[in-house]
Tab-separated table of C-alpha atoms and ligand atoms in Angstrom:
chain	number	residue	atom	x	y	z
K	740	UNK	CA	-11.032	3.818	-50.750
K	741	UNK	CA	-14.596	4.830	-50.128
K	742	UNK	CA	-15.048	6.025	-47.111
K	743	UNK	CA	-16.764	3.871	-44.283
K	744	UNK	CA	-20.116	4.113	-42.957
K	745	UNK	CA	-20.870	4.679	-39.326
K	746	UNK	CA	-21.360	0.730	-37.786
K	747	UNK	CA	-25.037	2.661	-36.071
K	748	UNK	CA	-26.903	4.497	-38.375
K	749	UNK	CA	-25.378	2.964	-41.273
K	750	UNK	CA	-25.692	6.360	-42.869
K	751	UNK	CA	-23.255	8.820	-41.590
K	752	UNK	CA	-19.427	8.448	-42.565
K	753	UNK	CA	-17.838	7.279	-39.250
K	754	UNK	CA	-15.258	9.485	-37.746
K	755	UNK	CA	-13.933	7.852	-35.328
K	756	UNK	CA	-13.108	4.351	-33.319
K	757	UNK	CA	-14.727	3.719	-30.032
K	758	UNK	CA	-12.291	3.075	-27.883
K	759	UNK	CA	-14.912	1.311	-25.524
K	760	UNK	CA	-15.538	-1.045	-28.325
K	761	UNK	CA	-13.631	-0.516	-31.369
K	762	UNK	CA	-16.506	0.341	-33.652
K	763	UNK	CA	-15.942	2.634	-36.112
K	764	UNK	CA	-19.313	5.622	-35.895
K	765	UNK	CA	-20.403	8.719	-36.452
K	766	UNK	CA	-20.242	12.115	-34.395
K	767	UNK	CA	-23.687	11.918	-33.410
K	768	UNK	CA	-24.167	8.157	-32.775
K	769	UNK	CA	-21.122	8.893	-30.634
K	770	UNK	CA	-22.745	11.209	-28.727
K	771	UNK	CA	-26.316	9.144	-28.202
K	772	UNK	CA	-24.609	5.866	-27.180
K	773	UNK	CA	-22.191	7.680	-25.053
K	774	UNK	CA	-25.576	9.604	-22.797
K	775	UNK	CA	-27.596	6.997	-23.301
K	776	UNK	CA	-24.762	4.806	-21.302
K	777	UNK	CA	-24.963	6.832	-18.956
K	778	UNK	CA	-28.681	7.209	-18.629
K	779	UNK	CA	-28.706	3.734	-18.092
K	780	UNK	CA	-25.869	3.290	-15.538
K	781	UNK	CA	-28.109	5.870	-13.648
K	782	UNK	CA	-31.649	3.944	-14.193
K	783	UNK	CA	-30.556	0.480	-13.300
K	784	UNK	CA	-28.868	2.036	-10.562
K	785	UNK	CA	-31.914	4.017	-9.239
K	786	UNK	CA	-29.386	7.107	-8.057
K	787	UNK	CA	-32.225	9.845	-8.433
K	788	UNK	CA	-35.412	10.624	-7.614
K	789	UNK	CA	-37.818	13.529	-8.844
K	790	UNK	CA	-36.957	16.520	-6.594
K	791	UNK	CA	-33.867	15.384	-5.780
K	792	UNK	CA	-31.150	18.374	-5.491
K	793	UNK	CA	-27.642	17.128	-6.630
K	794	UNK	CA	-24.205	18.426	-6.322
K	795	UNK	CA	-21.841	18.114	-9.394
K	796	UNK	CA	-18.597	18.169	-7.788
K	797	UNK	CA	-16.816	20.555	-10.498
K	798	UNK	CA	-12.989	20.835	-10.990
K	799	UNK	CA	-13.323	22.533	-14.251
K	800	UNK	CA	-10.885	19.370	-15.925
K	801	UNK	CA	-12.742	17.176	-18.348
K	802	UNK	CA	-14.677	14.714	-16.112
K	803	UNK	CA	-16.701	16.572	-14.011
K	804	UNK	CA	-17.103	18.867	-17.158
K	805	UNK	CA	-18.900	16.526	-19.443
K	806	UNK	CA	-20.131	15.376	-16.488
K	807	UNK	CA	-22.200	18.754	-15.269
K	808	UNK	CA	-23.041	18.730	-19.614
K	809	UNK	CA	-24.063	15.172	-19.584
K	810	UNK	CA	-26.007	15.777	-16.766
K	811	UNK	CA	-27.869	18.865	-18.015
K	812	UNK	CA	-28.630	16.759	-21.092
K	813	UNK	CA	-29.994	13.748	-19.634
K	814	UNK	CA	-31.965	15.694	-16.923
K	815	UNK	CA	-33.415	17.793	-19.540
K	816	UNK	CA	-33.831	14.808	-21.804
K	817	UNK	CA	-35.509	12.395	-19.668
K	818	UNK	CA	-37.220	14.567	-17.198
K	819	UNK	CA	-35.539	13.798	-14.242
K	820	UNK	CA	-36.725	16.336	-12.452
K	821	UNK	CA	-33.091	17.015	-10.513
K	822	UNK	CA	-32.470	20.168	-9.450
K	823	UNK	CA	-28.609	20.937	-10.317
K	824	UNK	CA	-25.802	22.743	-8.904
K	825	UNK	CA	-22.012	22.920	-9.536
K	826	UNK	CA	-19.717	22.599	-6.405
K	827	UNK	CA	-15.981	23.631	-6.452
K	828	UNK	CA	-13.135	22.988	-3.670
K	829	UNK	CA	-10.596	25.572	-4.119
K	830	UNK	CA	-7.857	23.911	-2.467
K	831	UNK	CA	-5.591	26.769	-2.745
K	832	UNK	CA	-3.089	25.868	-5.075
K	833	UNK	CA	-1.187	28.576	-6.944
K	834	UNK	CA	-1.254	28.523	-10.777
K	835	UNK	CA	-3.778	25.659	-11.028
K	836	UNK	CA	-6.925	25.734	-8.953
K	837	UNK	CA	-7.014	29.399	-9.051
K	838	UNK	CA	-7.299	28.881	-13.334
K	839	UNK	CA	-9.315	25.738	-13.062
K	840	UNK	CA	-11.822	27.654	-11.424
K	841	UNK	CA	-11.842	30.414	-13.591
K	842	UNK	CA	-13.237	27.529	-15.674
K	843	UNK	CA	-15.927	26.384	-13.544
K	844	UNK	CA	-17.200	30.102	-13.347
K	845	UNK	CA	-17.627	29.951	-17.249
K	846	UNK	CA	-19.239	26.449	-17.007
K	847	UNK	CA	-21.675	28.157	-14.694
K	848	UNK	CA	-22.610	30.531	-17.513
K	849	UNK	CA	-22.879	28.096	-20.176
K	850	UNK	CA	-24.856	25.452	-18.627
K	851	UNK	CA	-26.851	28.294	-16.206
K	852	UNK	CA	-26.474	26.326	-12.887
K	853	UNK	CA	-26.054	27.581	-9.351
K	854	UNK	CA	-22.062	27.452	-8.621
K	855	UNK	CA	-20.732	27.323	-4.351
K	856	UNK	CA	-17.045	27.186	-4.211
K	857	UNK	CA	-15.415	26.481	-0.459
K	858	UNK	CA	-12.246	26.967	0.017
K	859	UNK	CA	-9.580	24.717	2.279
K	860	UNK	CA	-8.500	28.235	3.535
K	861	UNK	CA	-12.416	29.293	4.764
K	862	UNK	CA	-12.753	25.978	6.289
K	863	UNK	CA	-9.442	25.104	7.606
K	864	UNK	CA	-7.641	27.808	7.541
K	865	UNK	CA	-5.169	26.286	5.479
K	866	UNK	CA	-4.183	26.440	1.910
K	867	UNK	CA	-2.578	23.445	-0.068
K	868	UNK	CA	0.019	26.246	-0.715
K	869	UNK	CA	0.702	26.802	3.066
K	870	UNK	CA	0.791	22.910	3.954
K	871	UNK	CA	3.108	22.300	1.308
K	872	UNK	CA	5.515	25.005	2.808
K	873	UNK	CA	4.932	22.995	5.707
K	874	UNK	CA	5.192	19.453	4.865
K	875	UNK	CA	6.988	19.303	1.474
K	876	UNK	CA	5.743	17.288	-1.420
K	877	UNK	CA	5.511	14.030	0.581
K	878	UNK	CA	2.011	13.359	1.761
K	879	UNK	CA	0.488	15.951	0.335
K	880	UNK	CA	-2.509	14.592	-1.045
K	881	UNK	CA	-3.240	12.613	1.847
K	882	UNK	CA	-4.071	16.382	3.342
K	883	UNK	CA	-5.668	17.075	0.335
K	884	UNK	CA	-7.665	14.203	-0.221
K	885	UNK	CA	-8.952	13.876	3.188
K	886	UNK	CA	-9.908	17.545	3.531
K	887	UNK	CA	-11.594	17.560	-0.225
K	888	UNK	CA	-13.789	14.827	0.938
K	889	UNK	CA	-15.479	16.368	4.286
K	890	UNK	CA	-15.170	19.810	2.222
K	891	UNK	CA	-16.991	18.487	-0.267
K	892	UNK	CA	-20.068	17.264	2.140
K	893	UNK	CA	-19.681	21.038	4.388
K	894	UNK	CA	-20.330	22.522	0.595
K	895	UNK	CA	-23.186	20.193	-0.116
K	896	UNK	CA	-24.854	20.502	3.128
K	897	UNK	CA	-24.803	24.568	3.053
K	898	UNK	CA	-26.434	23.896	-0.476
K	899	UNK	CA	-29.100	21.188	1.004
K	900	UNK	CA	-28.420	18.362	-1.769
K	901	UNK	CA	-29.272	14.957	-1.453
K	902	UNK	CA	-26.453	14.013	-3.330
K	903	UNK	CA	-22.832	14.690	-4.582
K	904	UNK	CA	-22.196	12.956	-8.342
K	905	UNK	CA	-18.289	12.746	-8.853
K	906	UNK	CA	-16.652	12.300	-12.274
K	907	UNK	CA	-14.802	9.699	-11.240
K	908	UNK	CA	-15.001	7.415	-14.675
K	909	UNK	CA	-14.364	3.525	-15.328
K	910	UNK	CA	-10.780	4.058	-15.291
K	911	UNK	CA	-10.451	5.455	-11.702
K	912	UNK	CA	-12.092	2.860	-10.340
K	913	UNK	CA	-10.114	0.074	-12.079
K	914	UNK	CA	-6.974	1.721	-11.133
K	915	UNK	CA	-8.601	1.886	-7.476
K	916	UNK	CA	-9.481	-2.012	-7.878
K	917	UNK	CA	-5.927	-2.731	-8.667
K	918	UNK	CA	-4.347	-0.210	-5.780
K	919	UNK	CA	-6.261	-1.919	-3.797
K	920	UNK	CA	-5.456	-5.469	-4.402
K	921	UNK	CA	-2.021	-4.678	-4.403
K	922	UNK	CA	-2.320	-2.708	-0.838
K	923	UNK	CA	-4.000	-6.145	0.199
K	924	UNK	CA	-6.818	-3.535	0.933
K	925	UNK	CA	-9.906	-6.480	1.197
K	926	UNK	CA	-12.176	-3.720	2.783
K	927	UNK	CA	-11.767	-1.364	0.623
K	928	UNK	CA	-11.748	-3.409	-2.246
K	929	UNK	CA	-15.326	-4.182	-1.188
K	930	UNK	CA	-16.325	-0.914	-1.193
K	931	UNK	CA	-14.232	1.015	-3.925
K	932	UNK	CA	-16.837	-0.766	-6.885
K	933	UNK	CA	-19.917	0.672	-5.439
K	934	UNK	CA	-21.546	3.233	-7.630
K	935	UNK	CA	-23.109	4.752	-4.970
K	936	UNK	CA	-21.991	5.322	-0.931
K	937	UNK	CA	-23.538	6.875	1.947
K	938	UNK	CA	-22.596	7.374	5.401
K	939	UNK	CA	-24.549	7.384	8.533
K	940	UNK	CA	-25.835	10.862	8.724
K	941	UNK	CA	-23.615	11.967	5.422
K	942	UNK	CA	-25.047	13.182	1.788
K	943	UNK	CA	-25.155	10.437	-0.995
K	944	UNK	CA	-22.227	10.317	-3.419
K	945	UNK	CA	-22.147	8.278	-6.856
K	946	UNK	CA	-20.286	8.187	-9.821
K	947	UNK	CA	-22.175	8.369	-12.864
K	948	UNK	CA	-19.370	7.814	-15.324
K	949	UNK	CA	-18.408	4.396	-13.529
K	950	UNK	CA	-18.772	2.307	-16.790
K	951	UNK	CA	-17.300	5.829	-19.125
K	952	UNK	CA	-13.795	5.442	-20.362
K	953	UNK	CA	-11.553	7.901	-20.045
K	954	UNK	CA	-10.401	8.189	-23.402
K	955	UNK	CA	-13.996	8.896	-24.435
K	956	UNK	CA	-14.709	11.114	-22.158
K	957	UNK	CA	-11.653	13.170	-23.665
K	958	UNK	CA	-13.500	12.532	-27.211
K	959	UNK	CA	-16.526	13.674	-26.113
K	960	UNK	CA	-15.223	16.819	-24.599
K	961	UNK	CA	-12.922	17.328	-27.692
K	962	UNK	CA	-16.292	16.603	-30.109
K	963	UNK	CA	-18.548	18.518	-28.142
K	964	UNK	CA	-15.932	21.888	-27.810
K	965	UNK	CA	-16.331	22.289	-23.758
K	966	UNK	CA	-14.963	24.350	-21.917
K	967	UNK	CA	-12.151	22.216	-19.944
K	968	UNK	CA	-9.116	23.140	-17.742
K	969	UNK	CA	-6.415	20.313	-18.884
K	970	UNK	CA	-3.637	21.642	-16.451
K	971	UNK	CA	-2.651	18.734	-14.010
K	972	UNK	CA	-1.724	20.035	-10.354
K	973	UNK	CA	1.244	21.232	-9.571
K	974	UNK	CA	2.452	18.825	-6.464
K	975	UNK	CA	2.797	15.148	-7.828
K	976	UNK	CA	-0.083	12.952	-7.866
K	977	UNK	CA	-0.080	9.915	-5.872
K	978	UNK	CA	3.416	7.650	-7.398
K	979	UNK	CA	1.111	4.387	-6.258
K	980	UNK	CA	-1.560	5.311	-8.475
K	981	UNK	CA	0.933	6.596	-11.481
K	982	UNK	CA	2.183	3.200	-11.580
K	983	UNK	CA	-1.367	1.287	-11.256
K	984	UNK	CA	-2.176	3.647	-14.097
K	985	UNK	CA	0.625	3.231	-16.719
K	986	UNK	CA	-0.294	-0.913	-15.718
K	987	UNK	CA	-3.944	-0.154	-16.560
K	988	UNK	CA	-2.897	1.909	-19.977
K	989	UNK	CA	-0.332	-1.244	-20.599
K	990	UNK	CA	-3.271	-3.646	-20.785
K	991	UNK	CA	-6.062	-1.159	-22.426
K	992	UNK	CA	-3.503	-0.564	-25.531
K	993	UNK	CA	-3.324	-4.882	-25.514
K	994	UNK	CA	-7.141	-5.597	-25.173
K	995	UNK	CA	-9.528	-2.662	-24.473
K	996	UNK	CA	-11.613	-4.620	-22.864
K	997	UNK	CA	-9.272	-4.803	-19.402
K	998	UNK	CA	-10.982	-1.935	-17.591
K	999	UNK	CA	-14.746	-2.993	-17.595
K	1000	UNK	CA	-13.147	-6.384	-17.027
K	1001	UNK	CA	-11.056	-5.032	-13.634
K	1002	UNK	CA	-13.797	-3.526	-12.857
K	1003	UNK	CA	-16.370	-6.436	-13.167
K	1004	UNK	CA	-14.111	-8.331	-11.105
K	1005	UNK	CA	-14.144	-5.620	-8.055
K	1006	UNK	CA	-17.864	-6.251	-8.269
K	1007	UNK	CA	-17.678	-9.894	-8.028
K	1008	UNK	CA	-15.385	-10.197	-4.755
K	1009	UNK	CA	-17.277	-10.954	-1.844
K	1010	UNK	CA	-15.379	-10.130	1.061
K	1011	UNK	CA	-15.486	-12.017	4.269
K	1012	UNK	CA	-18.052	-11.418	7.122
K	1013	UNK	CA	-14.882	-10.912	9.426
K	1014	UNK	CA	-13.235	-8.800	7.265
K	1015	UNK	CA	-16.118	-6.345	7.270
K	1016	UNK	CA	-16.486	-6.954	11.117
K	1017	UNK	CA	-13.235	-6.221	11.186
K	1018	UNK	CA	-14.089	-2.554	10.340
K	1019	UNK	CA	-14.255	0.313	12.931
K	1020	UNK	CA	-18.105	1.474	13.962
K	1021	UNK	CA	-19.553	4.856	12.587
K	1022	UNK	CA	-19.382	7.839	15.172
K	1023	UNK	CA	-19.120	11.490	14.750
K	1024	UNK	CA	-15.887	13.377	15.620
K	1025	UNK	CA	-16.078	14.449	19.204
K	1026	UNK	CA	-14.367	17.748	18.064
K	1027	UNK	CA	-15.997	19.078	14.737
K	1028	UNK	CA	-19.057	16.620	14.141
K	1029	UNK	CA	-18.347	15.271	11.179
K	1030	UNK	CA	-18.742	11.069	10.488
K	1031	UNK	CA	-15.616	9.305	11.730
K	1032	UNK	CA	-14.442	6.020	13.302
K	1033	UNK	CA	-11.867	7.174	15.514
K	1034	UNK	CA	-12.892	10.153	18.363
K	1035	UNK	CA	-11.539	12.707	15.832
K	1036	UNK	CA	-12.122	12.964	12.372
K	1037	UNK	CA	-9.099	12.218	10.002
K	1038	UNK	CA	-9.726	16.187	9.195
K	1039	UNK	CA	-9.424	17.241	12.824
K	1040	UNK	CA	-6.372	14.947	12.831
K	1041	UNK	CA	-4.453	16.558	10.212
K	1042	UNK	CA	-5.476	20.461	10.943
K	1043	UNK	CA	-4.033	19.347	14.483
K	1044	UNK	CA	-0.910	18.039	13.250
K	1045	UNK	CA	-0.662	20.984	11.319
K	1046	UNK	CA	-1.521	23.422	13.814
K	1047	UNK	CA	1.028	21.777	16.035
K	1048	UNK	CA	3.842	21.737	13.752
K	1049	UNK	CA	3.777	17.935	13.229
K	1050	UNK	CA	1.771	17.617	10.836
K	1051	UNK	CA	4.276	15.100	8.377
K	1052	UNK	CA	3.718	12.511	10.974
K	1053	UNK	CA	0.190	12.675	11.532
K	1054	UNK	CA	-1.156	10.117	9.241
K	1055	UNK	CA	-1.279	6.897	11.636
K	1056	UNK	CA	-2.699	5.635	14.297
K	1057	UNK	CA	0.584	4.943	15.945
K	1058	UNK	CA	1.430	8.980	14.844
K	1059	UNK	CA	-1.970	9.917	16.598
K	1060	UNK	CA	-0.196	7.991	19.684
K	1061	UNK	CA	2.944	10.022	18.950
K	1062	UNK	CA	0.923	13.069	19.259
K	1063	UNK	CA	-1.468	12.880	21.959
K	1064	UNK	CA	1.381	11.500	24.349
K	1065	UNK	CA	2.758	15.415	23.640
K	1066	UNK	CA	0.033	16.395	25.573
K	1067	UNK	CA	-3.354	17.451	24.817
K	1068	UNK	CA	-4.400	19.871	22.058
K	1069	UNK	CA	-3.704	23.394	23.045
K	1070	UNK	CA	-6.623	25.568	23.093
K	1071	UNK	CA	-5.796	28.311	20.311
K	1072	UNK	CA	-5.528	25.558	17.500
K	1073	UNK	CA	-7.637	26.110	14.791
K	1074	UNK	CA	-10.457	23.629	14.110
K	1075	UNK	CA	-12.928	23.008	12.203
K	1076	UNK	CA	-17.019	24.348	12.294
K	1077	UNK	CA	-19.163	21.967	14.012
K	1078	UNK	CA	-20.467	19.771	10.742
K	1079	UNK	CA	-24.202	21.262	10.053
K	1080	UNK	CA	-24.877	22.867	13.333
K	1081	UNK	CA	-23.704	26.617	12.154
K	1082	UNK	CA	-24.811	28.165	8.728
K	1083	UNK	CA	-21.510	29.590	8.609
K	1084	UNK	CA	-18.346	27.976	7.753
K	1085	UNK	CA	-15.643	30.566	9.173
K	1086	UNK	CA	-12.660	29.322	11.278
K	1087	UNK	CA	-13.593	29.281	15.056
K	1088	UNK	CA	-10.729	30.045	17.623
K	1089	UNK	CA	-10.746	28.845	19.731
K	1090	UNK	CA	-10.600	24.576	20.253
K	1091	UNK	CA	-13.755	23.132	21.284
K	1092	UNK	CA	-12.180	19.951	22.455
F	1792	LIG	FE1	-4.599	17.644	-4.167
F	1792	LIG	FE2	-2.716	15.812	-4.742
F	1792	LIG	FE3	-4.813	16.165	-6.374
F	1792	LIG	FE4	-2.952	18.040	-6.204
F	1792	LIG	S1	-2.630	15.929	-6.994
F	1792	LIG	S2	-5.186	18.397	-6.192
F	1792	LIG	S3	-2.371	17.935	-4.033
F	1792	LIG	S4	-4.885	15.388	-4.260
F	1793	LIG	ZN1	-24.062	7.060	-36.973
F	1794	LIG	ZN1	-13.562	16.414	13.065
């Protein structure tokens, strides 16, 4: 059987099926239509402007990979003018971040940008190793989660970037649209579509791969021989989102089409004046600075419960109540740096509450 010509250029031999759109193409037709969907989720969306300094939040695994290369191309490509920098959170985890970021380093190399890595332990004096010891494997990424995200800012501020990009891709943020319709989540659900957020006083993040498949990410990587860490961490992943995902892969394998579809339908829910009422005002955390809708920060929250010893139950509001009717914080706790007042990010002792 001859073989058959890529569906593009009519010219090469295709080499492979889109998995986006079934079309059999070439390598390098692969490639363009791949960046050049990407160029235009970033155009239509106006995320950049010349000058701008961005943040690629780098883990080393294959998203934020192709996503520092894609980047690199386009800006190169189409003269953005960005100014680019890699940003790693070493969480502290034994045996995986330690390697992932051995990748990063290298990605620094090949694609010659500025790399800052901050560390949970610099910041908050805590590794992911040492709260596990502490809290088990229940929770977990709550910790991590909430501390990645204001580390992630800290990092970006001490770099002065406008703007974080995330390699969150199209199938994140369907399995986010379906956590969060089965949470009965309405607010979030609002928010979790939008390619690009911004707090009150906090740096821009978007997500430049929000219409890029996983699966072709993973081609592109594979095609393109980067340099990827494919290790998953060590403590489990969230079991909610395992479940929303192996749903999500269910219907992909039956019609491909299901994640831009999810996706499209996030987008289209318009959620309720009240509902958004409903939702607490911006402040800053009376304690470290940082953006928050409660006095403290959900950061300040957790290194409390940690420093305390109860850290397991500190998740809630009613487990804020739990704590603070112990009796206030005591003044040797660790806490966090006042958010962009101090160049330096060391661990202050003692409170300033
Ligand atoms: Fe952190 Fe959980 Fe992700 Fe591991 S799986 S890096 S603990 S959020
Ligand atoms: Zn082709
Ligand atoms: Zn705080």
């Amino acid at each position: 059987m001859a073989p058959t010509s890529c569906s593009l250029c009519r010219d090469a031999k295709a080499i492979l099926k889109r998995p986006k759109t079934g079309q059999q193409i070439c390598k390098n037709c692969f490639f363009f239509v791949f960046e050049t969907e990407v160029h235009h989720t970033i155009t239509e969306s106006e995320l950049f402007k010349p000058g701008d300094r961005v943040a690629i939040g780098a883990s080393g695994g294959k998203d934020s990979t192709v996503l520092a290369y894609v980047m690199k191309t386009l800006n190169e490509r189409y003269n953005y003018g960005l100014d680019l920098f890699l940003l790693s959170i070493d969480e502290g985890i034994t045996g995986y971040r330690d390697d992932s970021l051995e990748t990063v380093k290298r990605n620094q190399q090949q694609y010659d940008m500025p790399l800052k890595i901050l560390s949970y332990d610099e910041l908050y004096g805590w590794t992911m190793d040492a709260i596990v010891e502490q809290i088990g494997k229940k929770n977990n990424c709550t910790f991590c989660g909430v501390f990645r995200r204001q580390a992630l800012d800290r990092g970006a501020a001490s770099l002065k970037v406008d703007h974080i990009v995330t390699g969150h891709n199209a199938d994140d943020i369907a399995e986010t649209v379906l956590m969060n319709i089965m949470r009965g989540d309405i607010a979030r659900l609002g928010r979790c579509t939008s390619i690009c957020t911004q707090g009150e006083d906090t740096i821009k993040r978007s997500k430049p791969f929000k219409y890029a498949y996983e699966k072709e990410i993973v081609m592109y990587a594979y095609f393109k021989k980067l340099d990827y860490f494919s290790t998953e961490c060590i403590y489990s992943p969230d079991a909610y989102r395992g479940h929303a995902r192996t749903f999500l892969k269910d219907l992909e394998a039956a019609r491909p089409s299901a994640i831009i579809d999810i996706i499209h339908s996030g987008e289209a829910f318009e959620v309720k004046e009240e509902i958004k009422a409903a939702q607490k005002a911006q402040q800053t955390c009376k304690r470290c600075g940082y953006m928050s809708s409660n006095d403290l920060c959900k950061a300040c929250t957790l290194l409390e419960g940690l420093e305390r010893g109860m850290a397991s139950s500190v998740i809630t509001d009613r487990a804020r109540k739990n704590m603070d009717a112990m009796g206030p914080a005591p003044d040797n706790i660790r806490t966090i740096p006042l958010f962009r007042s101090t160049p330096t990010i060391a661990v202050e002792l003692p409170s300033q509450s």
